[in-house]
Short mmCIF file of C-alpha atoms in Angstrom, two decimals:
data_model
loop_
_atom_site.label_atom_id
_atom_site.label_comp_id
_atom_site.label_asym_id
_atom_site.label_seq_id
_atom_site.Cartn_x
_atom_site.Cartn_y
_atom_site.Cartn_z
CA MET A 11 -0.06 -0.35 0.02
CA SER A 12 1.04 3.36 -0.61
CA GLY A 13 1.81 5.74 1.89
CA PRO A 14 2.24 9.36 2.22
CA GLY A 15 6.26 9.25 1.90
CA GLU A 16 6.32 7.36 -0.85
CA LEU A 17 4.10 9.34 -2.99
CA ASP A 18 6.34 11.88 -2.18
CA ALA A 19 8.68 10.15 -3.13
CA LEU A 20 8.42 9.46 -6.36
CA THR A 21 7.43 13.11 -6.48
CA VAL A 22 10.41 13.84 -6.20
CA VAL A 23 12.10 11.24 -8.02
CA ASN A 24 10.30 11.82 -11.42
CA GLN A 25 11.23 15.58 -10.63
CA LEU A 26 14.50 14.82 -10.46
CA ARG A 27 14.28 13.11 -13.78
CA ASP A 28 13.18 15.12 -15.96
CA LEU A 29 15.61 17.64 -14.78
CA ALA A 30 17.94 15.17 -15.81
CA ALA A 31 17.19 15.05 -18.61
CA ASP A 32 17.82 18.00 -19.56
CA PRO A 33 22.03 18.37 -20.53
CA LEU A 34 22.65 22.00 -18.81
CA ASN A 35 21.08 20.48 -15.24
CA ARG A 36 23.50 17.14 -14.96
CA ARG A 37 26.03 18.57 -14.35
CA ALA A 38 24.95 20.35 -11.06
CA ILE A 39 22.87 17.05 -10.04
CA VAL A 40 25.39 15.11 -9.30
CA GLU A 41 27.61 18.39 -7.76
CA ASP A 42 24.25 18.77 -5.12
CA GLN A 43 25.24 17.11 -2.17
CA GLY A 44 22.17 15.65 -1.41
CA CYS A 45 20.65 14.35 -4.85
CA LEU A 46 23.17 11.92 -6.24
CA PRO A 47 22.93 10.14 -3.30
CA GLY A 48 19.31 10.07 -2.82
CA LEU A 49 18.70 8.68 -6.04
CA ILE A 50 20.77 5.93 -5.29
CA LEU A 51 18.73 4.93 -2.37
CA PHE A 52 16.24 5.23 -4.59
CA LEU A 53 17.22 2.36 -6.04
CA ASP A 54 16.94 0.23 -3.20
CA HIS A 55 13.34 0.91 -3.23
CA PRO A 56 10.91 -1.17 -2.47
CA ASN A 57 8.54 0.38 -5.45
CA PRO A 58 9.53 -0.84 -8.55
CA THR A 59 8.44 2.42 -10.84
CA ILE A 60 10.36 4.09 -8.26
CA VAL A 61 13.90 2.42 -8.67
CA TYR A 62 12.85 2.44 -12.42
CA SER A 63 12.59 6.44 -12.50
CA ALA A 64 15.57 6.59 -10.47
CA LEU A 65 17.53 4.74 -13.13
CA LEU A 66 16.38 7.13 -16.06
CA ALA A 67 17.72 9.62 -13.87
CA VAL A 68 21.10 8.13 -13.40
CA ARG A 69 21.18 7.24 -16.79
CA TYR A 70 20.75 10.65 -18.02
CA LEU A 71 23.03 11.79 -15.59
CA ALA A 72 25.93 9.51 -17.03
CA GLU A 73 25.93 10.95 -20.28
CA CYS A 74 27.66 13.33 -19.16
CA ARG A 75 31.10 12.32 -19.65
CA ALA A 76 32.40 14.54 -16.74
CA ASN A 77 29.47 13.14 -14.23
CA ARG A 78 30.85 9.54 -15.01
CA GLU A 79 34.18 9.27 -12.38
CA LYS A 80 32.03 11.16 -9.49
CA MET A 81 29.34 8.80 -10.42
CA LYS A 82 31.19 5.51 -9.82
CA GLY A 83 33.11 7.26 -6.58
CA GLU A 84 29.33 7.59 -5.31
CA LEU A 85 29.50 5.52 -2.23
CA GLY A 86 26.88 2.81 -2.80
CA MET A 87 26.57 3.53 -6.84
CA MET A 88 27.88 0.27 -8.00
CA LEU A 89 27.04 -1.81 -5.36
CA SER A 90 23.51 -0.75 -5.56
CA LEU A 91 23.15 -1.05 -9.77
CA GLN A 92 24.79 -4.88 -9.06
CA ASN A 93 21.98 -5.20 -6.47
CA VAL A 94 19.01 -4.39 -9.06
CA MET A 95 20.47 -7.20 -11.83
CA GLN A 96 20.90 -9.33 -9.58
CA LYS A 97 17.52 -8.93 -7.91
CA SER A 98 15.02 -12.00 -9.14
CA THR A 99 11.98 -9.67 -9.03
CA SER A 100 13.30 -6.68 -10.89
CA PRO A 101 11.55 -6.66 -14.02
CA GLY A 102 14.19 -7.37 -17.34
CA GLU A 103 13.78 -3.83 -18.94
CA THR A 104 15.00 -2.49 -15.02
CA LYS A 105 17.98 -5.34 -14.94
CA LEU A 106 19.09 -4.01 -18.26
CA LEU A 107 18.58 -0.38 -17.75
CA ALA A 108 21.07 -1.20 -14.71
CA SER A 109 23.26 -2.80 -16.90
CA GLU A 110 23.93 -0.36 -19.59
CA ILE A 111 24.75 2.33 -16.78
CA TYR A 112 27.00 -0.28 -14.27
CA GLU A 113 29.06 -0.84 -17.69
CA ILE A 114 29.11 2.69 -18.89
CA LEU A 115 30.41 4.01 -15.39
CA GLN A 116 32.37 1.15 -14.79
CA VAL A 117 34.89 1.98 -17.91
CA ALA A 118 34.98 5.59 -16.72
CA GLY A 119 38.52 7.24 -16.77
CA LYS A 120 39.82 3.93 -19.72
CA GLU A 121 39.49 5.70 -23.09
CA GLU A 122 36.41 6.95 -22.02
CA ALA A 123 34.51 7.83 -25.30
CA GLU A 124 35.36 4.81 -26.89
CA GLN A 125 34.76 2.50 -23.66
CA ALA A 126 31.97 3.68 -22.99
CA GLU A 127 30.33 3.55 -26.79
CA ALA A 128 31.81 -0.54 -26.62
CA ALA A 129 29.64 -0.89 -23.14
CA ALA A 130 26.54 0.46 -25.12
CA LYS A 131 26.80 -2.09 -27.32
CA SER A 132 27.25 -4.86 -25.51
CA CYS A 133 24.12 -3.97 -23.62
CA ARG A 134 22.64 -3.85 -26.39
CA ARG A 135 23.39 -6.98 -27.78
CA LYS A 136 21.90 -8.40 -24.32
CA ALA A 137 18.64 -7.06 -25.32
CA HIS A 138 16.98 -9.98 -26.33
CA PHE A 139 17.94 -12.13 -23.32
CA PHE A 140 15.54 -9.52 -21.13
CA LEU A 141 13.22 -8.47 -23.48
CA GLY A 142 12.73 -11.02 -26.30
CA ALA A 143 14.20 -10.92 -29.98
CA THR A 144 11.32 -9.56 -31.35
CA ASN A 145 11.66 -6.54 -30.04
CA LYS A 146 14.22 -4.30 -32.19
CA ARG A 147 15.34 -0.67 -32.19
CA ALA A 148 13.78 1.88 -30.43
CA LYS A 149 12.65 4.82 -32.31
CA THR A 150 12.10 8.46 -31.30
CA VAL A 151 8.27 9.72 -32.18
CA VAL A 152 7.79 13.86 -32.17
CA LEU A 153 4.74 14.78 -31.43
CA GLN A 154 2.52 18.27 -31.50
CA ILE A 155 0.15 18.47 -28.73
CA ASN A 156 -2.90 20.55 -28.97
CA GLY A 157 -3.94 22.04 -25.78
CA LEU A 158 -0.87 21.10 -23.65
CA ASP A 159 -1.43 24.16 -21.89
CA ASP A 160 -0.41 23.36 -18.37
CA SER A 161 1.16 20.84 -15.67
CA THR A 162 -2.58 19.86 -15.46
CA ARG A 163 -2.78 18.59 -18.71
CA ARG A 164 0.94 17.30 -19.15
CA CYS A 165 0.03 14.90 -15.91
CA LEU A 166 -2.85 13.93 -18.14
CA CYS A 167 -0.45 13.16 -20.81
CA GLU A 168 2.01 11.20 -18.93
CA GLU A 169 -0.92 9.05 -17.96
CA ALA A 170 -2.16 8.43 -20.93
CA LEU A 171 1.04 7.00 -22.61
CA LEU A 172 2.40 5.29 -19.54
CA LYS A 173 -0.48 3.05 -20.24
CA ILE A 174 0.96 1.81 -23.88
CA ARG A 175 3.04 -1.29 -23.00
CA GLY A 176 6.45 -0.25 -25.84
CA VAL A 177 6.57 3.42 -24.30
CA ILE A 178 10.00 4.09 -23.32
CA SER A 179 10.73 7.35 -22.24
CA PHE A 180 9.47 11.11 -23.27
CA THR A 181 10.34 14.45 -22.47
CA PHE A 182 8.17 17.70 -22.93
CA GLN A 183 8.81 20.89 -24.20
CA MET A 184 5.98 22.62 -22.95
CA ALA A 185 6.95 25.86 -24.60
CA VAL A 186 5.97 24.56 -27.73
CA LYS A 187 3.53 21.83 -26.63
CA ARG A 188 5.53 19.07 -27.91
CA CYS A 189 6.19 15.69 -26.73
CA VAL A 190 9.64 13.92 -27.59
CA VAL A 191 8.70 10.06 -27.24
CA ARG A 192 10.75 7.07 -27.53
CA ILE A 193 9.12 3.92 -28.30
CA ARG A 194 9.78 0.37 -29.01
CA SER A 195 9.64 -0.46 -32.56
CA ASP A 196 7.18 -2.29 -33.13
CA LEU A 197 4.83 -0.21 -31.86
CA LYS A 198 3.09 2.52 -34.69
CA ALA A 199 2.87 5.75 -33.77
CA GLU A 200 -0.86 6.00 -34.46
CA ALA A 201 -1.62 4.12 -30.47
CA LEU A 202 0.18 7.39 -28.97
CA GLY A 203 -1.90 9.84 -30.82
CA SER A 204 -5.10 7.47 -29.53
CA ALA A 205 -3.78 7.73 -26.07
CA ILE A 206 -3.13 11.92 -26.12
CA SER A 207 -6.93 11.19 -27.93
CA SER A 208 -8.15 9.54 -24.66
CA THR A 209 -7.78 12.10 -22.63
CA LYS A 210 -10.29 13.97 -24.25
CA VAL A 211 -8.90 17.58 -24.09
CA MET A 212 -5.96 17.14 -26.45
CA THR A 213 -5.53 15.47 -29.52
CA ALA A 214 -1.65 15.33 -31.06
CA GLN A 215 -0.20 15.18 -34.80
CA GLN A 216 3.34 14.00 -35.18
CA VAL A 217 5.93 15.89 -36.39
CA VAL A 218 8.23 14.72 -39.32
CA LYS A 219 10.69 16.67 -41.67
CA ALA A 220 10.46 16.83 -45.37
CA GLU A 221 13.75 16.39 -47.44
CA ASP A 222 14.02 19.60 -47.62
CA GLY A 223 14.50 19.65 -43.46
CA ALA A 224 10.87 21.34 -43.43
CA GLU A 225 8.43 20.18 -40.97
CA LEU A 226 5.29 18.38 -41.24
CA MET A 227 2.53 17.92 -39.21
CA LEU A 228 0.81 14.22 -39.96
CA SER A 229 -2.59 13.83 -38.40
CA PHE A 230 -3.15 10.79 -36.50
CA GLN A 231 -6.18 8.74 -38.72
CA GLU A 232 -8.83 7.09 -37.02
CA ASP A 233 -9.12 3.51 -37.67
CA ASP A 234 -12.48 2.74 -38.19
CA ASP A 235 -11.45 -0.85 -38.56
CA ASP A 236 -9.72 -1.34 -35.50
CA ASP A 237 -7.87 -3.70 -38.02
CA GLY A 238 -4.28 -0.98 -37.39
CA VAL A 239 -3.41 -0.68 -33.97
CA GLU A 240 -3.44 -3.37 -31.15
CA VAL A 241 -1.97 -1.47 -28.24
CA GLU A 242 -0.57 -3.17 -25.09
CA HIS A 243 -1.49 -1.50 -22.00
CA ASN A 244 1.01 -1.57 -19.23
CA THR A 245 0.23 -3.42 -15.44
CA ASN A 246 3.28 -1.98 -14.25
CA ILE A 247 6.00 0.26 -15.93
CA PRO A 248 6.74 1.43 -19.59
CA ASP A 249 9.12 -0.92 -21.45
CA TYR A 250 13.17 0.11 -21.74
CA LEU A 251 15.10 -0.46 -24.41
CA PRO A 252 18.97 0.51 -24.00
CA GLU A 253 19.79 3.74 -26.31
CA ASP A 254 20.89 3.32 -30.01
CA GLU A 255 20.79 6.66 -30.97
CA SER A 256 20.76 9.59 -28.42
CA PRO A 257 17.18 10.79 -27.35
CA SER A 258 17.96 14.59 -27.45
CA GLU A 259 19.71 15.18 -30.38
CA GLU A 260 17.90 18.02 -31.78
CA HIS A 261 16.94 19.16 -28.10
CA ASP A 262 19.83 21.96 -28.41
CA LYS A 263 17.54 23.59 -31.05
CA ALA A 264 14.35 23.38 -28.46
CA VAL A 265 12.75 26.24 -27.74
CA THR A 266 12.50 25.07 -24.39
CA ARG A 267 13.79 22.65 -22.33
CA VAL A 268 12.34 20.45 -19.74
CA GLY A 269 13.44 22.34 -16.43
CA SER A 270 16.15 24.96 -16.89
CA ILE A 271 19.20 25.09 -14.46
CA THR A 272 17.38 28.92 -13.06
CA ASP A 273 14.29 27.44 -12.35
CA GLY A 274 15.78 23.85 -11.09
CA ARG A 275 18.06 25.28 -8.25
CA GLY A 276 15.26 25.96 -5.96
CA TRP A 277 13.93 22.73 -6.59
CA LEU A 278 17.65 20.55 -6.06
CA SER A 279 17.87 22.65 -2.79
CA THR A 280 13.90 21.71 -2.12
CA ALA A 281 14.48 17.87 -3.12
CA ALA A 282 17.86 17.06 -1.52
CA ASN A 283 16.40 18.51 1.93
CA PHE A 284 13.25 16.40 1.46
CA LEU A 285 16.19 13.61 0.90
CA THR A 286 17.98 14.16 4.04
CA ARG A 287 14.96 14.20 6.05
CA SER A 288 13.74 10.92 4.33
CA PHE A 289 16.99 8.99 4.21
CA TYR A 290 18.73 9.91 7.72
CA TRP A 291 20.93 7.63 8.74
#
């Protein structure tokens, strides 16, 4: 049963995950005295959703090469990742994500750029063991969401997307009303459009690039024959696949970022205080 403390923990870890999704926040989060130790403690949390969200945050932080040495040396980091990988109750996608982070950090400082990429490729080869050979590369879909006006609407989007099995991760660009979604390669983008439409207050179009580089908006067709998208719903947490490409390749071109460090510093301090209160020992 989820108590108030667990709800607070989920809020904190999700906010840290969203802040870590912005490359400009990653150094500050790792340098903070409380946030990285708190994320490590979240890796041992009994709630698998909190563990998965914490792993996503750590994976974002590990994308910054300058963070890896400190992360590797942080007390409990490598041991906690090993525990997640070895725990029999950890879902396969959670084990895979922990394994990828572990190998990236393991080679920190040793021909880092080349070896980190080799480690990531090694984890990708392991994907079939955890997820089955039918899961191929992930793909990225950019949604233009009409009605994405505030945090309440954003929460509705999150809830709708998390219900779809095969959604790996997503990042919001609120100023331009967009959501960048990474999905399993065998999941059709139409499933995302249906999920957004199910909120009854928002609709989505897919943003694609033409050959000349111009953006095009594609509307999702309603499938009256019901022979197209068969959506499998999550009962726990979304599937994770390792990154074959950086999902943030074009985030530098975005009009806005997930949560800039200018409005994130105060939140990092709040998160650190929460973590200190919750895990004092």
